Each structure stands twice: as structure tokens, then as C-alpha cells.
Short mmCIF file of C-alpha atoms and ligand atoms in Angstrom, two decimals:
data_model
loop_
_atom_site.label_atom_id
_atom_site.label_comp_id
_atom_site.label_asym_id
_atom_site.label_seq_id
_atom_site.Cartn_x
_atom_site.Cartn_y
_atom_site.Cartn_z
CA MET A 13 -109.33 -157.24 52.36
CA PRO A 14 -109.33 -159.75 55.21
CA PRO A 15 -109.78 -163.25 53.76
CA VAL A 16 -112.19 -165.61 55.46
CA PRO A 17 -109.92 -168.03 57.36
CA LEU A 18 -110.15 -171.66 56.40
CA ALA A 19 -110.86 -172.54 60.01
CA ALA A 20 -114.17 -170.80 59.49
CA CYS A 21 -115.15 -173.55 57.09
CA ARG A 22 -114.20 -176.51 59.25
CA ASP A 23 -117.66 -177.92 59.47
CA LEU A 24 -118.77 -177.03 55.97
CA PRO A 25 -118.66 -179.63 53.22
CA SER A 26 -115.42 -179.36 51.26
CA SER A 27 -117.17 -178.18 48.12
CA VAL A 28 -118.48 -174.96 49.69
CA THR A 29 -116.85 -171.98 48.03
CA VAL A 30 -116.09 -169.36 50.62
CA PRO A 31 -116.00 -165.94 48.98
CA ALA A 32 -113.11 -163.60 49.69
CA VAL A 33 -115.50 -161.29 51.48
CA ILE A 34 -117.13 -161.18 54.87
CA TYR A 35 -120.72 -161.82 53.98
CA LEU A 36 -123.08 -160.27 56.52
CA ASP A 37 -126.15 -159.86 54.35
CA HIS A 38 -128.01 -163.14 54.74
CA ASN A 39 -131.37 -161.34 54.80
CA ALA A 40 -130.65 -160.32 51.20
CA THR A 41 -129.81 -163.81 50.03
CA THR A 42 -127.99 -166.96 51.10
CA PRO A 43 -125.60 -169.33 49.34
CA VAL A 44 -126.97 -172.54 47.85
CA LEU A 45 -125.82 -175.39 50.08
CA PRO A 46 -123.79 -178.14 48.40
CA GLU A 47 -126.43 -180.74 49.42
CA VAL A 48 -129.06 -178.60 47.73
CA PHE A 49 -126.97 -178.24 44.60
CA GLU A 50 -126.33 -181.99 44.50
CA ALA A 51 -130.05 -182.71 44.81
CA MET A 52 -130.80 -180.38 41.88
CA ARG A 53 -127.96 -181.42 39.59
CA PRO A 54 -129.61 -184.43 37.84
CA TYR A 55 -132.65 -182.35 36.94
CA PHE A 56 -130.61 -179.95 34.79
CA CYS A 57 -128.77 -182.36 32.54
CA GLU A 58 -130.27 -185.83 32.84
CA GLU A 59 -133.88 -185.67 33.98
CA TRP A 60 -134.83 -182.59 32.03
CA GLY A 61 -138.24 -183.66 30.73
CA ASN A 62 -141.41 -181.65 31.01
CA PRO A 63 -143.49 -182.90 33.97
CA SER A 64 -146.69 -182.26 31.99
CA SER A 65 -145.67 -184.60 29.15
CA ALA A 66 -147.64 -187.80 28.71
CA TYR A 67 -144.59 -190.10 28.37
CA ARG A 68 -142.77 -191.28 31.46
CA PHE A 69 -139.50 -189.43 30.79
CA GLY A 70 -141.44 -186.27 31.60
CA SER A 71 -144.39 -187.41 33.68
CA LYS A 72 -142.26 -189.22 36.26
CA LEU A 73 -141.05 -185.78 37.35
CA LYS A 74 -144.48 -185.11 38.82
CA GLY A 75 -143.51 -187.41 41.69
CA VAL A 76 -140.29 -185.46 42.18
CA ILE A 77 -142.24 -182.20 42.44
CA GLU A 78 -144.64 -183.79 44.93
CA ALA A 79 -141.75 -184.96 47.10
CA ALA A 80 -140.36 -181.41 47.19
CA ARG A 81 -143.82 -180.04 47.95
CA ALA A 82 -144.05 -182.38 50.95
CA GLN A 83 -140.64 -181.18 52.19
CA VAL A 84 -141.70 -177.52 51.98
CA ALA A 85 -145.03 -178.33 53.63
CA GLU A 86 -143.22 -180.02 56.49
CA LEU A 87 -141.11 -176.92 57.16
CA ILE A 88 -144.28 -174.96 57.94
CA GLY A 89 -146.54 -177.67 59.37
CA ALA A 90 -148.80 -177.65 56.30
CA GLN A 91 -150.31 -180.37 54.14
CA PRO A 92 -148.57 -180.80 50.77
CA ARG A 93 -151.76 -179.90 48.90
CA GLU A 94 -151.64 -176.48 50.60
CA VAL A 95 -148.32 -175.51 48.94
CA ILE A 96 -148.06 -173.89 45.50
CA PHE A 97 -144.68 -173.27 43.88
CA THR A 98 -144.17 -169.78 42.45
CA SER A 99 -141.27 -167.89 40.90
CA CYS A 100 -140.40 -165.85 44.01
CA ALA A 101 -141.92 -164.36 47.14
CA THR A 102 -142.79 -161.18 45.28
CA GLU A 103 -145.15 -163.32 43.20
CA SER A 104 -146.38 -165.21 46.28
CA ASN A 105 -147.20 -161.94 48.06
CA ASN A 106 -148.99 -160.52 45.02
CA ALA A 107 -150.84 -163.79 44.41
CA ALA A 108 -152.12 -164.03 47.99
CA ILE A 109 -153.44 -160.46 48.13
CA HIS A 110 -154.92 -160.84 44.65
CA ALA A 111 -156.70 -164.07 45.67
CA ALA A 112 -158.20 -162.49 48.77
CA LEU A 113 -159.47 -159.48 46.81
CA LYS A 114 -160.96 -161.70 44.09
CA ALA A 115 -162.79 -163.69 46.73
CA ASN A 116 -164.44 -160.56 48.10
CA PRO A 117 -165.03 -158.22 45.17
CA ARG A 118 -167.27 -155.92 47.21
CA LYS A 119 -164.70 -155.51 49.97
CA ARG A 120 -162.20 -152.90 48.84
CA HIS A 121 -160.10 -152.31 51.93
CA ILE A 122 -156.68 -153.78 52.72
CA VAL A 123 -154.79 -153.55 56.00
CA THR A 124 -151.02 -153.84 55.96
CA SER A 125 -148.14 -152.13 57.75
CA ALA A 126 -145.80 -149.28 56.90
CA VAL A 127 -142.80 -151.61 57.20
CA GLU A 128 -143.71 -154.41 54.79
CA HIS A 129 -141.45 -155.42 51.92
CA SER A 130 -141.85 -153.51 48.65
CA SER A 131 -143.55 -156.55 47.10
CA VAL A 132 -146.51 -155.90 49.42
CA LEU A 133 -146.27 -152.10 49.70
CA ASN A 134 -145.93 -151.36 46.00
CA TYR A 135 -148.73 -153.78 45.11
CA CYS A 136 -150.94 -152.09 47.70
CA MET A 137 -150.07 -148.67 46.25
CA ALA A 138 -150.97 -149.93 42.77
CA LEU A 139 -154.28 -151.17 44.17
CA GLN A 140 -154.88 -147.76 45.72
CA ARG A 141 -154.55 -146.25 42.26
CA ASP A 142 -157.26 -148.73 41.20
CA GLY A 143 -159.58 -147.39 43.89
CA TYR A 144 -158.87 -149.68 46.83
CA ARG A 145 -158.48 -148.19 50.31
CA VAL A 146 -155.32 -149.24 52.13
CA THR A 147 -154.48 -148.75 55.80
CA TYR A 148 -150.76 -148.83 56.59
CA LEU A 149 -150.45 -149.65 60.28
CA PRO A 150 -147.73 -147.77 62.17
CA VAL A 151 -145.04 -149.35 64.31
CA ASP A 152 -143.47 -147.96 67.48
CA ARG A 153 -139.84 -146.82 67.93
CA ASP A 154 -138.81 -150.45 68.40
CA GLY A 155 -140.55 -151.57 65.22
CA LEU A 156 -143.32 -153.36 67.12
CA LEU A 157 -146.89 -153.47 65.90
CA LYS A 158 -149.74 -152.83 68.33
CA LEU A 159 -152.68 -155.21 68.04
CA VAL A 160 -155.04 -152.44 69.06
CA ASP A 161 -154.10 -150.56 65.88
CA LEU A 162 -155.00 -153.63 63.83
CA GLU A 163 -158.25 -154.05 65.73
CA SER A 164 -159.32 -150.50 65.05
CA ALA A 165 -158.24 -150.58 61.38
CA VAL A 166 -160.20 -153.68 60.35
CA ALA A 167 -163.66 -152.81 59.12
CA ASP A 168 -166.55 -154.65 57.51
CA GLU A 169 -165.19 -153.83 54.06
CA THR A 170 -161.70 -155.23 54.82
CA ALA A 171 -160.91 -158.02 52.38
CA VAL A 172 -157.44 -158.93 53.60
CA VAL A 173 -154.84 -158.21 56.26
CA SER A 174 -151.24 -158.60 55.06
CA LEU A 175 -148.69 -158.44 57.88
CA MET A 176 -145.24 -159.96 57.85
CA TRP A 177 -143.75 -162.46 60.29
CA ALA A 178 -140.28 -160.93 60.60
CA ASN A 179 -139.01 -157.66 59.21
CA ASN A 180 -136.26 -157.96 56.63
CA GLU A 181 -134.45 -154.77 57.74
CA THR A 182 -134.61 -155.00 61.52
CA GLY A 183 -135.57 -158.63 62.15
CA VAL A 184 -138.40 -157.41 64.41
CA LEU A 185 -141.13 -160.03 64.86
CA PHE A 186 -144.81 -159.24 64.57
CA PRO A 187 -147.32 -160.99 66.88
CA VAL A 188 -148.46 -163.27 64.07
CA LYS A 189 -150.34 -165.77 66.25
CA GLU A 190 -152.50 -163.02 67.74
CA ILE A 191 -152.93 -161.36 64.34
CA ALA A 192 -154.12 -164.66 62.84
CA GLU A 193 -156.51 -165.27 65.74
CA PHE A 194 -157.95 -161.79 65.48
CA CYS A 195 -158.45 -162.10 61.70
CA ARG A 196 -160.15 -165.48 62.09
CA GLY A 197 -162.45 -164.03 64.72
CA ARG A 198 -163.35 -161.13 62.43
CA GLY A 199 -163.76 -163.37 59.37
CA VAL A 200 -161.02 -161.50 57.48
CA LEU A 201 -158.45 -163.32 55.36
CA TYR A 202 -154.88 -163.07 56.68
CA HIS A 203 -151.77 -163.18 54.51
CA CYS A 204 -148.37 -163.46 56.18
CA ASP A 205 -145.09 -162.71 54.41
CA ALA A 206 -142.91 -165.25 56.23
CA VAL A 207 -139.91 -164.89 53.92
CA GLN A 208 -137.47 -163.81 56.63
CA ALA A 209 -138.82 -166.22 59.23
CA ALA A 210 -138.32 -169.44 57.27
CA GLY A 211 -135.37 -171.42 58.59
CA LYS A 212 -134.82 -168.85 61.37
CA VAL A 213 -137.80 -169.43 63.66
CA GLU A 214 -140.38 -172.20 63.87
CA ILE A 215 -143.26 -171.71 61.45
CA ASP A 216 -146.30 -173.88 62.09
CA VAL A 217 -149.47 -172.94 60.28
CA ARG A 218 -151.45 -175.15 62.66
CA LYS A 219 -150.49 -172.73 65.45
CA VAL A 220 -150.39 -169.51 63.43
CA GLN A 221 -153.53 -169.89 61.39
CA ALA A 222 -152.83 -167.62 58.46
CA ASP A 223 -154.83 -168.19 55.29
CA TYR A 224 -151.86 -167.47 53.03
CA LEU A 225 -148.14 -167.52 53.81
CA SER A 226 -145.27 -166.60 51.49
CA LEU A 227 -141.81 -168.13 51.29
CA THR A 228 -138.82 -167.81 48.99
CA GLY A 229 -136.08 -170.37 48.48
CA HIS A 230 -133.09 -168.05 48.33
CA LYS A 231 -133.43 -166.92 51.95
CA PHE A 232 -132.89 -170.48 53.21
CA HIS A 233 -130.09 -171.77 50.97
CA ALA A 234 -132.10 -172.75 47.90
CA PRO A 235 -131.53 -170.92 44.60
CA LYS A 236 -133.06 -167.62 43.59
CA GLY A 237 -136.09 -167.61 41.29
CA ILE A 238 -138.27 -170.03 43.23
CA GLY A 239 -140.89 -169.26 45.85
CA ALA A 240 -143.81 -170.95 47.50
CA LEU A 241 -147.23 -169.89 48.67
CA TYR A 242 -149.12 -171.70 51.38
CA VAL A 243 -152.87 -171.52 50.82
CA ARG A 244 -154.87 -172.92 53.72
CA TRP A 245 -157.08 -175.79 52.51
CA LYS A 246 -160.41 -174.31 51.37
CA ALA A 247 -159.14 -170.72 51.61
CA PRO A 248 -160.26 -168.91 48.44
CA PHE A 249 -157.74 -168.86 45.64
CA SER A 250 -157.85 -167.59 42.08
CA PRO A 251 -154.64 -167.61 40.10
CA LEU A 252 -152.55 -164.56 39.44
CA VAL A 253 -150.64 -166.38 36.69
CA HIS A 254 -153.10 -167.94 34.24
CA GLY A 255 -151.89 -170.66 31.92
CA GLY A 256 -151.71 -174.44 31.85
CA HIS A 257 -152.87 -176.96 34.41
CA GLN A 258 -149.68 -176.91 36.45
CA GLU A 259 -149.97 -176.61 40.22
CA ARG A 260 -153.54 -177.97 40.03
CA GLY A 261 -154.50 -175.07 37.80
CA LEU A 262 -153.58 -172.57 40.53
CA ARG A 263 -150.40 -171.27 38.92
CA GLY A 264 -149.69 -171.69 35.22
CA GLY A 265 -146.20 -172.19 33.77
CA THR A 266 -143.95 -175.20 33.24
CA GLU A 267 -142.47 -176.09 36.59
CA CYS A 268 -138.74 -175.48 37.08
CA VAL A 269 -138.02 -178.95 38.42
CA PRO A 270 -134.39 -178.36 39.53
CA LEU A 271 -135.28 -175.28 41.54
CA ILE A 272 -138.31 -176.98 43.06
CA VAL A 273 -136.15 -179.96 44.06
CA GLY A 274 -133.56 -177.57 45.54
CA THR A 275 -136.20 -175.75 47.55
CA GLY A 276 -137.53 -179.04 48.90
CA ARG A 277 -134.07 -180.18 50.00
CA ALA A 278 -133.25 -176.76 51.45
CA ALA A 279 -136.53 -176.79 53.39
CA GLU A 280 -135.68 -180.21 54.79
CA LEU A 281 -132.23 -179.04 55.88
CA ALA A 282 -133.64 -175.82 57.34
CA ARG A 283 -136.08 -177.84 59.44
CA GLN A 284 -133.34 -180.15 60.68
CA GLN A 285 -130.95 -177.30 61.48
CA LEU A 286 -133.48 -174.98 63.09
CA PRO A 287 -132.70 -175.96 66.72
CA GLU A 288 -129.03 -175.05 66.20
CA TYR A 289 -129.56 -172.01 63.99
CA GLY A 290 -130.56 -169.50 66.66
CA LYS A 291 -127.78 -170.43 69.07
CA ARG A 292 -125.19 -170.21 66.34
CA VAL A 293 -126.00 -166.82 64.88
CA ARG A 294 -127.25 -165.11 68.04
CA SER A 295 -123.94 -165.18 69.89
CA LEU A 296 -122.10 -163.68 66.91
CA ARG A 297 -124.77 -161.06 66.31
CA ASP A 298 -124.95 -160.08 69.98
CA ALA A 299 -121.17 -159.86 70.34
CA LEU A 300 -120.80 -157.63 67.29
CA GLU A 301 -123.79 -155.49 68.22
CA GLU A 302 -122.56 -154.93 71.78
CA GLU A 303 -119.08 -154.01 70.56
CA ILE A 304 -120.44 -151.54 68.01
CA LEU A 305 -122.80 -149.89 70.46
CA SER A 306 -120.21 -149.65 73.23
CA SER A 307 -117.09 -148.75 71.27
CA ILE A 308 -118.29 -146.64 68.34
CA PRO A 309 -119.70 -143.31 69.54
CA ASN A 310 -123.17 -142.09 68.58
CA THR A 311 -124.60 -145.39 67.54
CA GLU A 312 -128.13 -146.55 68.15
CA LEU A 313 -129.90 -149.89 67.72
CA ASN A 314 -132.96 -149.92 65.46
CA GLY A 315 -135.41 -152.62 66.44
CA HIS A 316 -136.54 -154.28 69.63
CA LYS A 317 -133.67 -155.84 71.60
CA THR A 318 -135.31 -159.24 72.04
CA GLU A 319 -138.43 -159.47 69.85
CA ARG A 320 -136.43 -160.05 66.70
CA LEU A 321 -134.61 -162.62 64.61
CA ALA A 322 -131.39 -163.96 66.11
CA ASN A 323 -129.28 -163.12 63.05
CA THR A 324 -130.14 -159.47 62.36
CA THR A 325 -128.88 -156.19 63.71
CA ASN A 326 -129.74 -152.75 62.35
CA ILE A 327 -127.69 -149.86 63.68
CA THR A 328 -127.69 -146.12 63.08
CA PHE A 329 -124.29 -144.39 63.01
CA HIS A 330 -125.29 -140.79 63.63
CA GLY A 331 -123.68 -138.32 61.27
CA VAL A 332 -122.62 -141.03 58.81
CA GLU A 333 -124.58 -141.50 55.57
CA SER A 334 -125.53 -145.15 55.00
CA GLU A 335 -124.39 -145.07 51.41
CA ALA A 336 -120.91 -143.69 52.18
CA LEU A 337 -120.44 -146.23 54.95
CA LEU A 338 -121.48 -149.12 52.70
CA ILE A 339 -119.01 -148.01 50.03
CA LEU A 340 -116.13 -147.99 52.51
CA LEU A 341 -117.22 -151.34 53.93
CA ASP A 342 -117.40 -152.77 50.42
CA GLN A 343 -113.83 -151.61 49.84
CA GLU A 344 -112.87 -153.65 52.89
CA GLY A 345 -114.72 -156.69 51.59
CA ILE A 346 -117.67 -156.43 53.97
CA CYS A 347 -121.09 -157.18 52.47
CA ALA A 348 -123.81 -155.30 54.36
CA SER A 349 -126.79 -153.22 53.30
CA SER A 350 -128.97 -150.32 54.26
CA GLY A 351 -132.28 -152.04 53.63
CA SER A 352 -133.92 -154.42 51.24
CA ALA A 353 -131.68 -155.59 48.37
CA CYS A 354 -134.66 -154.98 46.05
CA LEU A 355 -134.38 -151.23 46.72
CA ALA A 356 -130.58 -150.99 46.97
CA ASP A 357 -130.43 -148.91 43.80
CA SER A 358 -132.64 -146.19 45.28
CA ASP A 359 -131.29 -143.35 47.42
CA GLU A 360 -134.48 -143.19 49.47
CA PRO A 361 -133.96 -143.58 53.23
CA SER A 362 -135.09 -146.84 54.78
CA HIS A 363 -138.90 -146.76 54.94
CA VAL A 364 -138.72 -149.19 57.84
CA VAL A 365 -136.49 -147.10 60.12
CA LYS A 366 -138.36 -143.98 59.01
CA ALA A 367 -141.61 -145.53 60.20
CA MET A 368 -139.98 -146.27 63.56
CA LYS A 369 -138.16 -142.97 64.13
CA ARG A 370 -139.97 -140.36 62.10
CA GLU A 371 -138.29 -137.32 63.58
CA SER A 372 -134.65 -138.37 63.30
CA ALA A 373 -132.12 -138.90 60.52
CA ALA A 374 -131.72 -142.50 61.71
CA SER A 375 -133.21 -143.86 58.49
CA ARG A 376 -130.44 -142.30 56.35
CA GLU A 377 -127.61 -143.25 58.66
CA MET A 378 -128.15 -146.94 59.29
CA ILE A 379 -126.95 -150.28 58.08
CA ARG A 380 -128.19 -153.83 58.46
CA LEU A 381 -125.88 -156.73 59.25
CA SER A 382 -127.40 -160.20 58.98
CA PHE A 383 -125.52 -163.35 59.95
CA GLY A 384 -125.73 -166.88 58.60
CA PRO A 385 -124.66 -170.19 60.10
CA ALA A 386 -121.30 -170.21 58.27
CA ASN A 387 -120.17 -166.88 59.77
CA THR A 388 -117.48 -166.95 62.43
CA GLY A 389 -116.10 -164.77 65.20
CA THR A 390 -113.36 -163.73 62.79
CA ASP A 391 -116.03 -162.36 60.45
CA ALA A 392 -117.58 -160.40 63.31
CA SER A 393 -114.24 -158.90 64.40
CA GLY A 394 -113.32 -158.12 60.78
CA ALA A 395 -116.59 -156.26 60.40
CA LEU A 396 -116.11 -154.43 63.70
CA ASN A 397 -112.64 -153.21 62.75
CA ALA A 398 -113.83 -152.10 59.32
CA LEU A 399 -116.75 -150.25 60.91
CA ARG A 400 -114.46 -148.49 63.38
CA ARG A 401 -112.10 -147.36 60.61
CA SER A 402 -114.88 -146.35 58.21
CA THR A 403 -116.94 -144.38 60.69
CA GLN A 404 -113.85 -142.60 61.99
CA MET A 405 -112.86 -141.65 58.45
CA LEU A 406 -116.36 -140.44 57.53
CA ARG A 407 -116.71 -138.41 60.69
CA GLY A 408 -113.40 -136.76 59.83
N1 PLP B 526 -140.62 -160.33 51.50
C1 PLP B 526 -139.55 -160.11 52.28
C2 PLP B 526 -139.76 -159.85 53.73
C3 PLP B 526 -138.27 -160.12 51.73
O1 PLP B 526 -137.22 -159.89 52.53
C4 PLP B 526 -138.12 -160.37 50.35
C5 PLP B 526 -136.78 -160.35 49.72
O2 PLP B 526 -135.90 -159.62 50.13
C6 PLP B 526 -139.27 -160.61 49.58
C7 PLP B 526 -140.50 -160.58 50.19
C8 PLP B 526 -139.18 -160.85 48.11
O3 PLP B 526 -138.60 -162.10 47.82
P1 PLP B 526 -138.17 -162.48 46.36
O4 PLP B 526 -136.79 -161.96 46.18
O5 PLP B 526 -138.19 -163.98 46.33
O6 PLP B 526 -139.14 -161.90 45.42
#
């Protein structure tokens, strides 16, 4: 297994632990940055009070939560009072759709796309079983969504449109500004799953006027188990999680102060590092992608060449089952995936690639590689060599 060379870590703080693998699955999750861990540390062992307590040992933590809320708000151009902390983006996505439906009980139609994350798709399917009508918008062969399809799907009984910012499997970007403008014009609430966009492209809710927008900490170097939901000021909201008065009564449950602090710090770092992020990961991604497509026969890119995140590539290796390829790559210490980590235990083909290329086996014969800022050229060449060997072996 090729170790990650120390040179790769030159500009990382000395406390970063570099795993003995080549990690190319940053759309699944990211490592907690040392600065984030340091910011959280006191709130595990020293400042562990309950923010809802009346005495200061607990109540002073309210200020800490508010500081983190302001940091998250700043990442997306929101006001702090428009950010609610949740347990994950799955909850944020469910909560946003739930709130929109509650606000319009007579409207029983939802518009989403066939390529959303399972946290939207499976909730929509559950709602269908409860009698709601759901339209799953198609995408083209490049994974792009056509606005005209949205325009013809929205009807008077549509309560909410839920369309993601960036696809987790292909990185393909949806035209979120135009979607938001259209929804505003039609008076329909718009929820945007911006999980994969945060820290990778600029998010500004003053420009993209969604009513709800979901984030999760672990995709931008905060820990897992903490998410956030932006709720535009005065947009309707009724809680999904009922309980105490936390989060202004909008989401019950004692706040996990360390994770909230970590998410705030990670959001601040993501905002500061955004200008560099794209340049850094794009050159590695492009180099690896070009080498794969030109030197490994029968390969095909899934996703639009330019309208996508700078860190993601999704490639079909014709005649090679995704699962078999991932096993061989794993044996070589390469972390990659064939779709969302949430569905990695299922042997279903990628619903995203299937929606793009219905007629072909591309959805069973693809993998996703997603870079992060700590990856190096050595990682990319290690992955390329492993892919060459593995595909050759599997093709016999
Ligand atoms: N939405 C998208 C686009 C995702 O990629 C993910 C995670 O992979 C989620 C939602 C769910 O996030 P979480 O793991 O915080 O529930």
C-alpha cells in the first residue's frame, strides 16, 4: 500500500494525522481540522455545562453557540437568526420539507429531482405513501437539470421545490439562482440541499434566494453528527423535532456545544480558504481524470465537464463492476466510492448515473473520486496506477 509521503503534509499543521491510505472520498466525509478540534476541546472536558441551565456555568455557553451561529451564517451570507443547528443534513433536509408542507396543508405536491440525496428522495417516497404527489425531475446525460422541466412541473398545488446545489456523486451543479428566482416568482417555497457546495463554491443566500438551505459539518472539516438549516427570515417553519426551547423553540434537544463550536470554526476556515480551494483541487482532479480517460480503455466521464464541483470526478469503467473495482482499490489503500456513503451497503446501481444514462450499464460500472485540499500529485498518481492495475486484472 503506497504510504502518503510526508512531503504531502508540508503545509498541514503538525498534529494532522495522515492516514496510511490515499483518501479520495471527500464527498463522503472530511477529516476534522486540528484548528477545529482545538476550538472544540474545552467544551468536552472543562466547559461542559448545559446551555439551558439558569446558573452561569451553563448559561454562558449560550454566547458560545451564538458565536458559532454567526460563523455559519457568514459562510452563506445569512443573518445569524436564520440558522438553526440540527444533528445532520438528513435532519435539515427532512425539517425543511416538513416545514414547507406544514405551512401549506392544502398543497400536496412536491417537486424534486431524480438525483437528490437519499435524505430527500426517501422522505419524498415516504410522503408519497402518505398521499402526497411527488414529481422527480429528470436530468440530461450530463446530469444537468432543465429549467423548463421545473417550470412545467410546478403547479398551483405545489407546496415546495427541493433541488440540490451540487450533486454528491457527480459534482454537477444545478442552476440554483434561476431555480430560486422562478420559485419566488411562482410563490412556491424553495429548499436547497447545499451540503456538497459548502466550502467548495460560494454560497450567498442574498443572491440565491432559497427559503431553506441545508448544510452538514462533516463535509467541510467539522465533526459528524452536526448539521445546520438556514431558514429565510419570515419563511414558515414548524419544528420537526419537538422538545425544549432550544434553538428558539424551532428544534428541541440539548445543544451539543462542542460540535456546534467545531462547525462554527470550520465554517470560518472554509470561508477563508474558499478562494484557494478550487485552484488546489481542480488541477489534481483534472490531471487524474485526463489520465484515466486517455490511458485506460473504455472509460467515460459521468457529469458535465465544466458545470460541476472542482474536486469531483465520476467515471465509468465499461465492463468492470463498481463493487469489484472498489474492493481491489481498497486492497491498494485507495478510498473511493460508487455513490453516496449512506447507500454504500446496498448493491443497487447508482440512481444518479442511472438517471443520466438510462440505457447503459454505466451506473453499475462507475466510481467517484473526490479530492480535498490535503491531497497531492502523489495521491493522484497512486490512484491512477492502482486503477490501471485493477481494471486490467478485472478485465482479464
Ligand atoms: N445531502 C447530500 C447532498 C449529501 O451528500 C449528504 C451526505 O452524504 C447528505 C445530504 C446527508 O448528510 P448527513 O450525513 O449529515 O446526514
